[in-house]
Structures are given as C-alpha cells and as structure tokens.
Coordinates of C-alpha atoms in Angstrom, one line a residue:
Chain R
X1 CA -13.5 -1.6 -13.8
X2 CA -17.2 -0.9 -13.8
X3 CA -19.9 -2.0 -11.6
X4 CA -20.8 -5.7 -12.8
X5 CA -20.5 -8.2 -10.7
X6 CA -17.5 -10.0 -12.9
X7 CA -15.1 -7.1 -12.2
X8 CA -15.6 -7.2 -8.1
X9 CA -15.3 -10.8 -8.0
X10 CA -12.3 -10.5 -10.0
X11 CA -10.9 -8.0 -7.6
X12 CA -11.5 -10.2 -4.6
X13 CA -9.7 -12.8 -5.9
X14 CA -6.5 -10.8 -6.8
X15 CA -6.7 -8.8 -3.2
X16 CA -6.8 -12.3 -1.4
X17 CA -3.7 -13.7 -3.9
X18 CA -1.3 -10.2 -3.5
X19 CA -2.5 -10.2 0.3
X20 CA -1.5 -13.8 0.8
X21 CA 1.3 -14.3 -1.6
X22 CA 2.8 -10.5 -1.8
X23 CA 2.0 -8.5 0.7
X24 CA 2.0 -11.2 3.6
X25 CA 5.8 -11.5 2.7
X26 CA 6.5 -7.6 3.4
X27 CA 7.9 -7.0 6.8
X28 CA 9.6 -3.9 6.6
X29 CA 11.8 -3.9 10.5
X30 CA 9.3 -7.0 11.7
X31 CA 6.3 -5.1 12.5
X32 CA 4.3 -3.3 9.5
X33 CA 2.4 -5.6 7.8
X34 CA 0.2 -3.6 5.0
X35 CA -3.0 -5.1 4.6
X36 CA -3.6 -4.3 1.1
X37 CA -6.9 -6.2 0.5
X38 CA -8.7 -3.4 2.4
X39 CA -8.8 -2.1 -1.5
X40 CA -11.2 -4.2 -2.2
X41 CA -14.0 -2.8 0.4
X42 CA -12.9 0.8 -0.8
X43 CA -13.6 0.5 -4.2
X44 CA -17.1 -0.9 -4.2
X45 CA -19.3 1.4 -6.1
X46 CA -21.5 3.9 -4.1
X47 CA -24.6 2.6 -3.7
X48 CA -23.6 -1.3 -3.1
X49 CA -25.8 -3.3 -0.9
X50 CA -25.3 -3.1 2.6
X51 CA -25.8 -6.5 3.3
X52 CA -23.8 -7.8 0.7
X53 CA -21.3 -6.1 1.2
X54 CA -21.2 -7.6 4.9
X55 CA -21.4 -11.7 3.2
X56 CA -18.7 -10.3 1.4
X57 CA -16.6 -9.2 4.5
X58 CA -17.5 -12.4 6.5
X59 CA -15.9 -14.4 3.2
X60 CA -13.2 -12.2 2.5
X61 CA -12.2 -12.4 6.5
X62 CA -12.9 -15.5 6.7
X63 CA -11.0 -16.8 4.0
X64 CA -7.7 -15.1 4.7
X65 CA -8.0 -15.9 8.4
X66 CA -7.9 -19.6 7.0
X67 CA -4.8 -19.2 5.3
X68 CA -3.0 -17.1 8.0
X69 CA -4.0 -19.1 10.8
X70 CA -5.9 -16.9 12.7
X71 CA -9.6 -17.3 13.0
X72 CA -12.2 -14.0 13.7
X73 CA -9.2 -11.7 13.7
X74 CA -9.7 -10.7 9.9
X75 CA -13.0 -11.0 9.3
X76 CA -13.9 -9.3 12.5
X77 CA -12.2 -6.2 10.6
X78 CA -13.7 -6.7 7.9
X79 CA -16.8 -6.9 9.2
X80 CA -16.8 -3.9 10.5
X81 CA -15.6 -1.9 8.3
X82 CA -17.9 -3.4 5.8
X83 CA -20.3 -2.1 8.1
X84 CA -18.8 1.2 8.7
X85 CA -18.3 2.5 5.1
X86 CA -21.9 3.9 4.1
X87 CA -21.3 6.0 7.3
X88 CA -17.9 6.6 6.2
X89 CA -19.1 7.6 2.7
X90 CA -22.0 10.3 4.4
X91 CA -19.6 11.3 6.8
X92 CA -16.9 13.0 4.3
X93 CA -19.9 13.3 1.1
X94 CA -19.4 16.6 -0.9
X95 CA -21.7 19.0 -0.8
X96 CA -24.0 17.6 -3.5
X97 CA -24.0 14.0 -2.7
X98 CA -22.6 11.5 -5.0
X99 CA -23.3 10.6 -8.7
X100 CA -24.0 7.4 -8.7
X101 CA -22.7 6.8 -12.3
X102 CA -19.0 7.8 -10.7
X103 CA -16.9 5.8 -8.5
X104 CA -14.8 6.2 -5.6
X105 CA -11.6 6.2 -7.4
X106 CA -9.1 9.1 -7.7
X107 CA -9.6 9.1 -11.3
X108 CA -13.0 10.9 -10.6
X109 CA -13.1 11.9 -6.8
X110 CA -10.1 13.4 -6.5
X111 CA -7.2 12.9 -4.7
X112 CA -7.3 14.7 -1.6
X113 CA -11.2 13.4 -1.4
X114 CA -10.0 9.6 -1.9
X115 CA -6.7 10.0 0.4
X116 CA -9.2 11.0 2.9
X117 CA -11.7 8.2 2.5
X118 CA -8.9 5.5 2.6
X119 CA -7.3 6.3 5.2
X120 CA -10.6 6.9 7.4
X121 CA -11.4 2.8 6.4
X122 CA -8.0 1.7 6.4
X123 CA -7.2 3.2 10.4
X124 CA -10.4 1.6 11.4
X125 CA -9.4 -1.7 9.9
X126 CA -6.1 -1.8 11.5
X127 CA -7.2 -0.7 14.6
X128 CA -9.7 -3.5 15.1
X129 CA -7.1 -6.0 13.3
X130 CA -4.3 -5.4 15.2
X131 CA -6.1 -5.2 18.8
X132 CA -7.7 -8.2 18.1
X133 CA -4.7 -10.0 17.1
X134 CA -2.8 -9.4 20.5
X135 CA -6.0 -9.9 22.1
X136 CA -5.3 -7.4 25.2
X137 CA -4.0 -3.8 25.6
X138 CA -1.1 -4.9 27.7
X139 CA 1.0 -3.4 25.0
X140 CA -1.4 -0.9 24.1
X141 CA 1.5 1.8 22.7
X142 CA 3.3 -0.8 21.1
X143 CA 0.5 -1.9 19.2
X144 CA -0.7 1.5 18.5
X145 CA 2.7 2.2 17.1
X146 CA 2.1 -1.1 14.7
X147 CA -1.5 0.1 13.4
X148 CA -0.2 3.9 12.7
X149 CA 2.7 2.4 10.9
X150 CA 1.4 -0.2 8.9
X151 CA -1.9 2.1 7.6
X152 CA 0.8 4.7 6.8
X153 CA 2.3 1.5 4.6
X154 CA -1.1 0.8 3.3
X155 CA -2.2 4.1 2.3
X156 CA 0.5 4.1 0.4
X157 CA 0.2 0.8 -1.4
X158 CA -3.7 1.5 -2.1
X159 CA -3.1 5.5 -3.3
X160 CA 0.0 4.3 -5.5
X161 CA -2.3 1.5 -7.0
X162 CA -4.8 4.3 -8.0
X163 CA -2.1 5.3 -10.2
X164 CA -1.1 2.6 -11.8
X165 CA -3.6 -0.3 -12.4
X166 CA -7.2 2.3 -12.1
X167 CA -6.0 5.3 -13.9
X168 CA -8.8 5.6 -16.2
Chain X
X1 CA -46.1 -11.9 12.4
X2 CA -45.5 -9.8 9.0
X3 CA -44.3 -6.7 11.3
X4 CA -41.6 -8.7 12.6
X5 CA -40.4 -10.0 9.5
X6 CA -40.6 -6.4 8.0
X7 CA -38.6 -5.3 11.4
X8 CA -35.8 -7.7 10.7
X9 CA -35.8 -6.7 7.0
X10 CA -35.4 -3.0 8.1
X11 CA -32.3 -3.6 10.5
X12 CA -30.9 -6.3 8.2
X13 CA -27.5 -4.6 7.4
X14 CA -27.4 -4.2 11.7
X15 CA -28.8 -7.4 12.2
X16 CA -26.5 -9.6 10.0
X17 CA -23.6 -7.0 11.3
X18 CA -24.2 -7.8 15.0
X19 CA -24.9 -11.7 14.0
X20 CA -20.8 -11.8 11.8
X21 CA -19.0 -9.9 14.2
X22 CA -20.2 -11.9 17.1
X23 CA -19.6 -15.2 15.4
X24 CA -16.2 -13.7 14.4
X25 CA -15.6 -12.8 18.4
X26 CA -16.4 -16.4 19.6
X27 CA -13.8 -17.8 16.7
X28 CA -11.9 -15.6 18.0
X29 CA -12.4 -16.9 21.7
X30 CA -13.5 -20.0 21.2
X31 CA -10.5 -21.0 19.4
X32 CA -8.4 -22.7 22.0
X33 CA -5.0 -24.1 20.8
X34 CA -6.5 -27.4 19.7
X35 CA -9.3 -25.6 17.1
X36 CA -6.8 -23.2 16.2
X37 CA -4.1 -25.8 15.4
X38 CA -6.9 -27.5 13.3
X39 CA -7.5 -24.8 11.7
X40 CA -4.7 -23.5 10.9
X41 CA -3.5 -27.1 9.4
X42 CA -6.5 -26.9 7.2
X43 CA -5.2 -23.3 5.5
X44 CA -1.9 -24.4 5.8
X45 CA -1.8 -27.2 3.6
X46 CA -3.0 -25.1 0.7
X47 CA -1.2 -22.3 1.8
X48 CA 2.5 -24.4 1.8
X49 CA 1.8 -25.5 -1.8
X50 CA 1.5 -22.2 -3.4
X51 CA 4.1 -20.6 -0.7
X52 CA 5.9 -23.3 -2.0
X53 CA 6.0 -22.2 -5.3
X54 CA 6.6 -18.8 -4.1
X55 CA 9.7 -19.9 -2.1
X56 CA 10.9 -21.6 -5.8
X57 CA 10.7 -18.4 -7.2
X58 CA 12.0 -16.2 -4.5
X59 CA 15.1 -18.5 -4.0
X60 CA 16.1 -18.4 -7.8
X61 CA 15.9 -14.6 -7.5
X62 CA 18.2 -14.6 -4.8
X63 CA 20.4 -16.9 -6.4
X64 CA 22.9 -14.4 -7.3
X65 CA 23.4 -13.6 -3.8
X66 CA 23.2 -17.6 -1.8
X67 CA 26.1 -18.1 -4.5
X68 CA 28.0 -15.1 -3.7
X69 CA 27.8 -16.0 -0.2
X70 CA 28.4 -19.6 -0.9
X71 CA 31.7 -18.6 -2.6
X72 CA 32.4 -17.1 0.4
X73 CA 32.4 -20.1 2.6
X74 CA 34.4 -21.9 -0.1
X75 CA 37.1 -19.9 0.4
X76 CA 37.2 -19.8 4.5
X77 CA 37.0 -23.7 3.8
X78 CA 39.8 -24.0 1.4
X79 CA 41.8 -22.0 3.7
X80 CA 41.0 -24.3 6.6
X81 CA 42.2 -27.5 4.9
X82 CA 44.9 -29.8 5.8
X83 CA 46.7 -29.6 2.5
X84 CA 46.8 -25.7 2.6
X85 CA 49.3 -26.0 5.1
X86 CA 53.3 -27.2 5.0
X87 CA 53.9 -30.0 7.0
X88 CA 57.7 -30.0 7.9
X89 CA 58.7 -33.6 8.7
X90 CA 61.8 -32.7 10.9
X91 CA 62.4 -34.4 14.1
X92 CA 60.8 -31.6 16.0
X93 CA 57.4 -31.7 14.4
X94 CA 55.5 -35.8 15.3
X95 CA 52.9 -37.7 13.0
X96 CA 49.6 -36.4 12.7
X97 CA 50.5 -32.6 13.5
X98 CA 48.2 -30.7 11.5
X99 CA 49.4 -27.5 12.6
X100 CA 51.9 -26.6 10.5
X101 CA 53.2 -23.3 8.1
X102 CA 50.3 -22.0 5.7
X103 CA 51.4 -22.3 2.2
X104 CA 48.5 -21.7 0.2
X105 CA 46.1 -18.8 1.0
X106 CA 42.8 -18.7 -1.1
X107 CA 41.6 -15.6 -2.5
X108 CA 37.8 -15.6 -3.6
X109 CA 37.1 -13.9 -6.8
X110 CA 34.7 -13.3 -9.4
X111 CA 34.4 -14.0 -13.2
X112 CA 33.7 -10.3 -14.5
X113 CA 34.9 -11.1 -18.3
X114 CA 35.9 -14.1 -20.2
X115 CA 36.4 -15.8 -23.7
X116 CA 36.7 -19.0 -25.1
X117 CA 37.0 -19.0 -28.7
X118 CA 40.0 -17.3 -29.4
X119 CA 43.5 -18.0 -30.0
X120 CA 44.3 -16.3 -26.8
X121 CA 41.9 -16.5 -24.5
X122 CA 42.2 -14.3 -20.7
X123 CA 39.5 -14.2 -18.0
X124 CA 39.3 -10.9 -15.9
X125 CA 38.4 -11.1 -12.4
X126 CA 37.1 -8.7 -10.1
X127 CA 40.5 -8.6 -7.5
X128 CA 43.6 -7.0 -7.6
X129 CA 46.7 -6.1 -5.8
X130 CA 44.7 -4.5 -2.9
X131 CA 43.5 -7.9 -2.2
X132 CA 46.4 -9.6 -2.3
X133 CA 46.6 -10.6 -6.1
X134 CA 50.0 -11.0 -7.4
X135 CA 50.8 -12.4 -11.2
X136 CA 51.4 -15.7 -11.2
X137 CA 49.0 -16.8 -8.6
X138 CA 46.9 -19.9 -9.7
X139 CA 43.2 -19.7 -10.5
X140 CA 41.2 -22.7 -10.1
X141 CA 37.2 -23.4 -9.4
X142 CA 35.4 -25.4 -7.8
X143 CA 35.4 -28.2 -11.0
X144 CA 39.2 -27.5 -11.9
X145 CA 42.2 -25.8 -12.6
X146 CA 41.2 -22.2 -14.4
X147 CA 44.4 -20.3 -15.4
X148 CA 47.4 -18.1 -14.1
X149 CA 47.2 -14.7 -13.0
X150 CA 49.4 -12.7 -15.9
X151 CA 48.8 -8.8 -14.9
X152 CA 47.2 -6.9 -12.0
X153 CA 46.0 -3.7 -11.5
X154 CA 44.8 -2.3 -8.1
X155 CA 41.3 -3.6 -7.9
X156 CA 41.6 -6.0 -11.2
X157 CA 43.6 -8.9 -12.5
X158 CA 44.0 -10.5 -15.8
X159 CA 44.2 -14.2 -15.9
X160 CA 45.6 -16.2 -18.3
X161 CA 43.2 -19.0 -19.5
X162 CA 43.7 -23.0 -19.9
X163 CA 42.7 -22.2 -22.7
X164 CA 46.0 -19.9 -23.9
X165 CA 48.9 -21.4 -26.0
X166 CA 50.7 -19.1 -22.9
X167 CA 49.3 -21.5 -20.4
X168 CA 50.9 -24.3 -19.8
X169 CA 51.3 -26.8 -16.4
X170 CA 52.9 -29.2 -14.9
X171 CA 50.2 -32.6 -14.7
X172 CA 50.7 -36.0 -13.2
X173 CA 48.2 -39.1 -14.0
X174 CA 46.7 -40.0 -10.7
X175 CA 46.9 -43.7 -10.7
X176 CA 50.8 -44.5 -11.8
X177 CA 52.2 -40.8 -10.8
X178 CA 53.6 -39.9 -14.3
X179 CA 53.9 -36.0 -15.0
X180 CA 54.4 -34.0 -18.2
X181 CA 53.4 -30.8 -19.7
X182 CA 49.6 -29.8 -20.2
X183 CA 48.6 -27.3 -22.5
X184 CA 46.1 -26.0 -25.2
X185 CA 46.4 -26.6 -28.8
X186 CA 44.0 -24.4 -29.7
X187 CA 41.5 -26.8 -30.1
X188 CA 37.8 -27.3 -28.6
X189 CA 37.3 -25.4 -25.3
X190 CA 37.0 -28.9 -23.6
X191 CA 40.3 -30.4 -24.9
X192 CA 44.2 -30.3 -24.0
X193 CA 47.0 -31.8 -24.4
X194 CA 49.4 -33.2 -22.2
X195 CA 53.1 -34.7 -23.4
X196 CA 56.4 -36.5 -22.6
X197 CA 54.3 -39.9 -21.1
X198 CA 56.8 -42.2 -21.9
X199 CA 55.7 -45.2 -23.9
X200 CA 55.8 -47.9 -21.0
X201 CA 53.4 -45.7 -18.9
X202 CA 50.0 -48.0 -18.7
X203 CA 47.1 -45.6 -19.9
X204 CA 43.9 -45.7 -19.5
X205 CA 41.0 -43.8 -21.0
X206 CA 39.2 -42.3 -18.3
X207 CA 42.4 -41.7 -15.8
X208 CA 42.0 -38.7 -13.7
X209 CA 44.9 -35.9 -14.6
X210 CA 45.7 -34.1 -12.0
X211 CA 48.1 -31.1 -11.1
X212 CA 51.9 -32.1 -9.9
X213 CA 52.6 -29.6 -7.9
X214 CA 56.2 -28.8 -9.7
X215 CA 56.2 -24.9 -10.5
X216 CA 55.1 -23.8 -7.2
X217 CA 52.2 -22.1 -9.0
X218 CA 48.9 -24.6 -8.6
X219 CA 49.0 -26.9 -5.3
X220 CA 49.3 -30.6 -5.7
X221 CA 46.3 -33.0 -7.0
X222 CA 44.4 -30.2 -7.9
X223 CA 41.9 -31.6 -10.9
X224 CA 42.2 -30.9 -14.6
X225 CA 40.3 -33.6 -16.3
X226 CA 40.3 -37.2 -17.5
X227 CA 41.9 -38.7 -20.5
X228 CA 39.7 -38.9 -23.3
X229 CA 42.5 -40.4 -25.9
X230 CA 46.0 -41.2 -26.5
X231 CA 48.5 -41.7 -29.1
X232 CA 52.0 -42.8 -29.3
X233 CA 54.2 -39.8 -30.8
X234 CA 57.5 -40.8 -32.4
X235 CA 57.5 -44.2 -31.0
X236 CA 58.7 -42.9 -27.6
X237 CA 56.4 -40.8 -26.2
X238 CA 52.2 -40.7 -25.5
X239 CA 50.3 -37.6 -26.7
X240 CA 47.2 -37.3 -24.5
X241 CA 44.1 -35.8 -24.9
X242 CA 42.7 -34.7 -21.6
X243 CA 38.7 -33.6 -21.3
X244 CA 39.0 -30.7 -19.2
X245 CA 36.6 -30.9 -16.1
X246 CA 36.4 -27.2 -16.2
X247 CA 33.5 -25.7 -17.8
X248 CA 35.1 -22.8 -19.3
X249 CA 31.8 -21.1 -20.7
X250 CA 30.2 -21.1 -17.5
X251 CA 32.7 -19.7 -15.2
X252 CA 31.4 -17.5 -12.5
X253 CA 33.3 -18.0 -8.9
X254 CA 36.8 -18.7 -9.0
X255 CA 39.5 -19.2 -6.0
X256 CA 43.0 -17.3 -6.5
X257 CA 45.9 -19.2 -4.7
X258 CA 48.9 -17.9 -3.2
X259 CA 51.7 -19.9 -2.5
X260 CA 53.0 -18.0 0.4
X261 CA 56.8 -20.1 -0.2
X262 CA 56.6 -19.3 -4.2
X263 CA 59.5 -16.3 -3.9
X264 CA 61.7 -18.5 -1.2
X265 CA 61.4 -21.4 -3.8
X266 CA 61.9 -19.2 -7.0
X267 CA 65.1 -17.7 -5.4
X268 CA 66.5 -20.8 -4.1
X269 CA 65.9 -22.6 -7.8
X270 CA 67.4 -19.3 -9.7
X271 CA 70.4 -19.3 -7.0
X272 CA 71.2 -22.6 -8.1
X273 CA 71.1 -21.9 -11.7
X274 CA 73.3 -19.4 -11.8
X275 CA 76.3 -21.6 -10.1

C-alpha cells in the first residue's frame, strides 16, 4: 500500500465492490447502514492533490449513487468531505507536522491519532449523507440517531480493517 | 486576462468544490420521480446481475436453514392429509367426510448418523421419547420408506435401516394389489428383495412397489421402489428385485410416523392368538 497511483485505484475499486456487494447488505435492526468506502478518502497519502481528490469524490459518489438509486446524495458527501480533509488533517496535525514519507494508517500514526481522524471524516460524511437522503429535518432526532449509529458501525469496520488487511 | 486565470487556478480546490457539490444538489433536486426512476433502472440493471450472483451465493449458504424449515412444513402437511386420518364407514359417518380419527401423526426428524455398507446397517436421528418417539414407529422420507424405529432414548432414537437383514415389510405391487415380504439381502444399498409373488401374478419391470399397510407400522401406499428384475423361485413363487427409491447415502430429513391405533390393533391381534 504505497503511494502510486496503481494501489489507490485498486482501493477504489474494492471500496465500491464491499460497499455495494457487502456492506449494502448489513442492516443491523433496519437502520445502520456502515458506509465503509469512506476508507478510501481516509487513507489517501498526506499531501494528495486537492483537486483530485475532489474528481475522485464526484466519481466515487457518483458511481455508487448509480447503483443505489439515489442521485447527489453520495457524492454530495463525498464531495465534501473530499473537501474537508486537508482541514481535517491541520486541524488534529501533531506538533511537528507530518512526514510526508508516512501515511495515515495506524501502523505509523497511531491509534488513538487515526481513531480520531476517522471518526472526525466519517461523522461529517454521515451527517451530510443521511440529511440529504431524507431530504428534510422533519425527523431530525430520528435521523440523528441513524448517523451516530451507523458511524459508530463504521468506525468500527474501518479501525478493525487497519488491523487486518494494512497492518504493515 | 492572465490574473483571472491565475485567480481561478488559486481557488481551484474551492472552485471545482462549490461547482461538484452544487451539481450534486440539483441531482439531488432536480431528480423528480421520472429522472430518478431512469436512473435508477440504469444502475439497476448492472446492479441485479451481480446481486444476482450474490443472492446464488447467499441462498446456498442458507441452505442448511430453507431445508430445515422446509422440513418443517413437510411435516404440518403430512399431518394435514386426508390419508392421515381413519375414516370409519359406519352408518353414522356419510361419503366424503373428511373429518375423521387421526391415525398417523408425523414426527419431523433429522439424519444425525447413518451407514450403508454394513451387514447391519442403523440410522440415528435427532428425536426421542420427549418428542413422542416410540420403537416401532416407521421412518420414511420424502423419496421413500427409511426404516423402523428399534430403541429410544430421551432426546435420541435408533432406527433400524432398509437396509438391515432386521428390517423387513409388508409390500404390495401397485397395479394388481399382490403383497409379500420385502427385505435386504445384504446386497447393494439400492437393492431388495421382495417374496411369496405367486407365479400367476403378471410382472412387470418397472412396477411401482409400494407399502401394504398390514403390520400397522408404515401407512398404506407409502413408496419403496420399482421392480428392477424377477425370477421364478421353485416353480411357484417370484423373487423380486426392487430398486429402492430411497437414496440411502444422502439421507438428511426424515418423517417419524405414529400410528396412534398400533397398541389397540396389537392387543386385539395378540387377544386373538392366545384363544
């Protein structure tokens, strides 16, 4: 998992599948739906284009609003938090800045630093997500309710995967 | 000219932000139910053929479980139909009364052990006395007759296979009504033997056999298997070789019968007996 380009296309690809084919298919009690492909926006190295990264939000929201039938809701999250993240990044930075030869992984930030910086992205996400998705704050608790529950499930999914498939 | 351009290269992260996120608003509003129905037909075609897969996959994993419950509903079925119950013709009771005295009471049960090539073979299934098991109940599936139940504990029984020198039956060809003994010669796990078809029976190869119904153990016309060959025996009498339509190595779910009339029947035959 280093910075070429192969290695983040790779990774968008296999977000999109598990979101569409795994994690689409988890509905713990009807309403937490993990959004797992958020992964892909918090591993990007450090210094990665701002820009970029934004054509990459736009496709990556784009695409899986194509296949779950619901156009602008994910890719205005995406968006967004595509935008966000440098601001993210400066916002919780140690001390020293950071290397630029690290990434942000727990392997090499640490974990409390990572848990952090995930969940930051990840409560924006499903924050915009969700209140986009119902589309009013009729049932403004309610959805609140969703959003805390479902970035508790993905928090989960993306720390446990820093364990398992980016250990090193 | 050149300052503007430089302008819109200095914002460009903000620029191209405010430009996607307002493009994803108007899809977002725009999208009546017309747009969003096309839409959402054009991801969804691609989307049912790998769900599709998906589904494949998902319901063989939960195959275990659609069978269990299938079993299930076998059972409530078997219980429901006509030939479970007696039908007492006696002037009280008119044609076409349905509603008569249960005599057979279907017991679901599971395969949990099980042979084939021994001399004596037993199947061991996952009920017992505590649901109603008793020995001497009759085991079939949903192909054919199985066995007999020989011993029970409280949550286990122990069947007796077909395929058990033990075992035997009382079987009737389907089409002329003739009945012998059926049993196992120790021979393939697809093959018995039934006897005593006297020699102007007409035979056929490919006749259903099917249970008589004498030995108040198995119900009538339950299936065993077609004829596969015959011989004449001593001149009098055909020895036929029946292909079981039981699949003995694959057995899995299995229905236990009770023949709620077996002990009125068994004292009323061993009454006469000792006369």
């Amino acid at each position: 998992m280093s910075k070429g380009p192969i290695p983040i296309i790779i990774q968008f690809v296999v977000l999109v599948l598990l979101q569409l084919l795994l994690f689409n298919n988890i509905r713990f009690s009807g309403f937490i739906n993990p959004y797992v492909y958020v992964l892909f926006f918090i591993l990007l190295p450090f210094d990665f284009s701002g820009s970029l990264m934004l054509v990459l939000g736009l496709a990556m929201g784009l695409i899986l609003d194509l296949f779950m039938g619901t156009p602008g809701v994910h890719s205005l999250a995406t968006v967004l938090i595509a935008f966000v993240r440098p601001g993210v990044l400066n916002l919780i930075a140690p001390h020293d800045g950071y290397d630029l030869n690290t990434l942000p992984r727990v392997s090499q930030m640490g974990l409390i630093w990572f848990v952090k910086y995930a969940a930051i992205i990840i409560v924006i996400h499903h924050l915009v997500l969700f209140y986009a998705e119902v589309f009013s704050f009729s049932h403004f608790f309610f959805t609140l309710l969703k959003v805390f529950l479902s970035s508790v499930f993905t928090l989960v999914f993306i720390v446990l995967s820093q364990f398992f498939v980016f250990r090193k | 000219m050149r300052n503007l351009l430089r302008l819109i290269f200095q914002y460009r992260v903000l620029i191209l932000f405010i430009i996607f996120e307002i493009f994803s608003f108007v899809l977002i509003i725009v999208t009546g139910s017309y747009q969003e129905a096309r839409f959402y037909h054009a991801g969804q075609k691609l989307n049912n053929t790998i769900s599709n897969k998906f589904q494949n996959t998902r319901d063989y994993l939960s195959i275990y479980k659609e069978n269990k419950r299938l079993a299930e509903e076998n059972t409530r079925l078997y219980n429901l139909l006509k030939s479970s119950y007696r039908i007492s013709y006696v002037d009280s009771s008119f044609a076409g009364d349905t509603i008569g005295v249960r005599q057979y009471t279907y017991i679901g049960a599971r395969v949990i052990n099980n042979s084939v090539n021994k001399k004596y073979n037993y199947i061991t299934l996952d009920k017992g006395s505590n649901q109603g098991i008793e020995p001497e109940m009759a085991v079939i599936c949903d192909e054919g007759i199985v066995g007999m139940v020989k011993t029970v504990s409280e949550n286990f029984c122990v069947a007796l296979s077909l395929l058990n020198p033990r075992f035997g039956v009382s079987a009737k060809i389907k089409n002329s009504g003739f009945y012998g003994p059926l049993s196992w010669k120790e021979t393939s796990a697809d093959n018995a033997i039934m006897e005593d078809i006297p020699h102007h029976a007409i035979i056929n190869i490919g006749d259903t056999i099917l249970t008589s119904g004498y030995g108040s153990v198995f119900p009538e016309n339950c299936m065993i298997g077609v004829i596969s060959k015959f011989k004449l025996k001593g001149g009098n009498y055909y020895e036929i070789t029946v292909k079981l339509a039981t699949d003995f190595q694959r057995l899995n779910r299995v229905q236990v019968i009770r023949n709620e009339f077996r002990n009125e029947i068994i004292t009323l035959e061993q009454s006469t007996a000792n006369e």
